[in-house]
Amino acid sequence: MKDPHQLGRCPFVPLLYWFVVVFFTVILGFAAPASASTLPTRIWDIPAVESDAYTTQVLLPDWGQITFKNLPAASSNGTIENLGRSWKAGQTPDQFLQLGDISSVLNAQILSVGAIEQLPLESINLDSIALSSFPLAGEQIVSHLSEIVPNLGQFKLGDVAPLSSLASQILGNAEIPDLGSIFELPIAQVISQFPAFAKARLNSVDLEQFAFTEIPNLESVSLEKFTLWQEQPLTTIPNLNSVPLSSFPKPVAEAGNLVMRIDMIYTAAEGKRHNTVSGSDVEGFAVDCETDCAYIELDNLENTGRKVRAALEGKQWISGRYQQVQGGHGCLAGVNGGKEPTGRHPFGSLFKLVVEEPDETTDAVNTALYFRFSNLCGHTPYFVGPIPFFSYRINSPIFLGALHEDPIPSLQSVSEPTEAKRNPGSTPAAVNCEPTSANEQVLPATYMEGVDVALLGRAIAALESAGNAGYQTVGAYVCADGDSHCGVALGKYQLMSYRDDVRQSIRSVPGGVELLVRIDRGYQPTQAEVFQYFPPVAQNNVFQNALARDVVATRQQIDPTTDQPFTGTRLVERVAQKHFGGAASKADASYSDIHNSYSLKSYGERVRQLYNSRRGAFLSADSSGNNFASGTCIPTSGSSDQSSTGDVSSIPAASPNSILGLSELVLKVFLSLSLVKVPSCLGCKFRKLKYSVLLGLSVGVTAAFSLFVF
């Protein structure tokens, strides 16, 4: 006869025991989050479609904190002998990339050293660094410096210490009757009278002895105006390697909105995989794999409680460690045999994201970034790296970017800021001064000609898309210039579809040409089509580039109210007018748009008010002398992005990591308490009570512990 105290007499107990074990085992192995070593990250919450389902939390890079300097170091060496370029294991990207490598993608060359200094960084003070810390300036000859540095030629030679020292060295042996007298001459005159001085390079003297600011206005020169700017390593431009990648004129951002779940992981033993989402910008992103097809298999998110399904079941992202695809453009397309690892561009074309080595034994996979080198005639394939990136496990959500498939909720639609609605026929009484959404994308704070271009862009966007769908806004079909240009206003900045830069961007997307033909004939695209063919990152790029060009061009034009070049808030007004009415529009004109909501003049004034109120005070003197009350803005309390983290280890308490930790703790407490003996247990009824009490105690202890810790 069996002992009545044995568990076999009470089926309730082992059932309860195994239920708890299995339940928490499943929880601990489900929806494993990604990890990112020390990369700054943020969490994107994808809301559940079903009311009783959980929110999916996707780990994304925090481009507002990631710089070329704090990206992980390369893990291998490489050399391109014909180009004289190389990279070494242990080097961060700023140590092997040059300014020309990032110019077409980030437009970094339009920045000046002064603009970089004014960014909200832990930056260096230009007064405290030597002129030698900017070797690009030292490479210039004096005559060219005089051409690109504003008003430099008007300064007396003796007032600019580096140039007066250079003149003494170059002209000291010349037969000049009174050498000292030339230091009283304007630099432009000395250049014209003494060709040897004009052709001398600035670094012919020791620049270590001079402060950066001893050449007046040097900090205001755009990098692209210097000779040989393309060949400058990023580390040689003061503080450029500390600029967040989201703060460049063309910011790095999520290019698309698709998130999928890693369903399975396979090694190189697989072959003949023809349902891929990987490839290159040359071959496309559905390149077949025939042999050695290590890959991750992707699925929709329905396994985490969703019924949202698209035609993406079983898609395969092939490992770039095993499959090479065609890459590169122009004269450099043949470098590395014209090959690069297969992968995707979910964050734009600065780098390529590649799946590395899938490991079936651990159900884990690492990813890496690969850069490319560029010059004036082309780009190499993306094979410069690898730079370690995120690691994933089975059931991790992974960001894919843009796919021409059924969309799921997008980054922008999830975090769209709330703004006052623009009412046609009247000027809005108030617009929020600050974004009300913690997740709103922060545009780059780039100063050009004394104007914060990013802030100006936000002021314009507040008028153009207030109350609408932001990046997915579609305006009315209109014609301009005697009906020679017809189209619709698209996106957050209401950019007209007939603009060359907008059309070029849309054409670059498969199907974009056909969409433009339909729009030209009067078709009004849907919000989904705007998001697909003119996504947020493209809108930001087009708008920021156009705004920067307008600021530079307008600064050279004459303000009819002062007969002087546009400057200060008048420059802000006129640039806004050009956005509203076109570059050829008449300054301060009284004509308005089809809604009669603003005239050209009142539009510029309204943008100027928003610009000033958002910024607090304009850096340059207000040439108009006007003082505008801040009552036109309703400020909201500023707050940082609560989802932003220093690294993956600091995910908020509601994140998958803390849920997993809590689950593990419950399991451990239950198993520990289950070993406690109750000597007076006189039957199955009491043992049922015992294990029920133990389970309750374990949950209670865990809850109390979580309140204390979390």
GROMACS .gro file of C-alpha atoms in nm, residues 43 141 182 189 241 251 255 265 306 465-466 526 576 622 709:
model
   15
   43ILE     CA    1   1.156   5.130  -2.770
  141ILE     CA    2   4.600   7.876  -5.028
  182ILE     CA    3   5.203   9.584  -4.566
  189GLN     CA    4   4.533   9.416  -5.150
  241ASN     CA    5   3.213   6.279  -3.521
  251PRO     CA    6   1.906   6.266  -4.095
  255ALA     CA    7   1.307   5.415  -4.392
  265ILE     CA    8   1.686   3.029  -3.770
  306ARG     CA    9  -0.266   3.967  -3.377
  465SER     CA   10   0.015   7.000  -4.161
  466ALA     CA   11  -0.148   7.120  -3.837
  526THR     CA   12  -0.434   5.805  -5.073
  576ALA     CA   13   0.907   8.090  -4.562
  622ASP     CA   14   1.605   9.147  -3.548
  709VAL     CA   15   1.286   4.674  -0.723
   0.00000   0.00000   0.00000
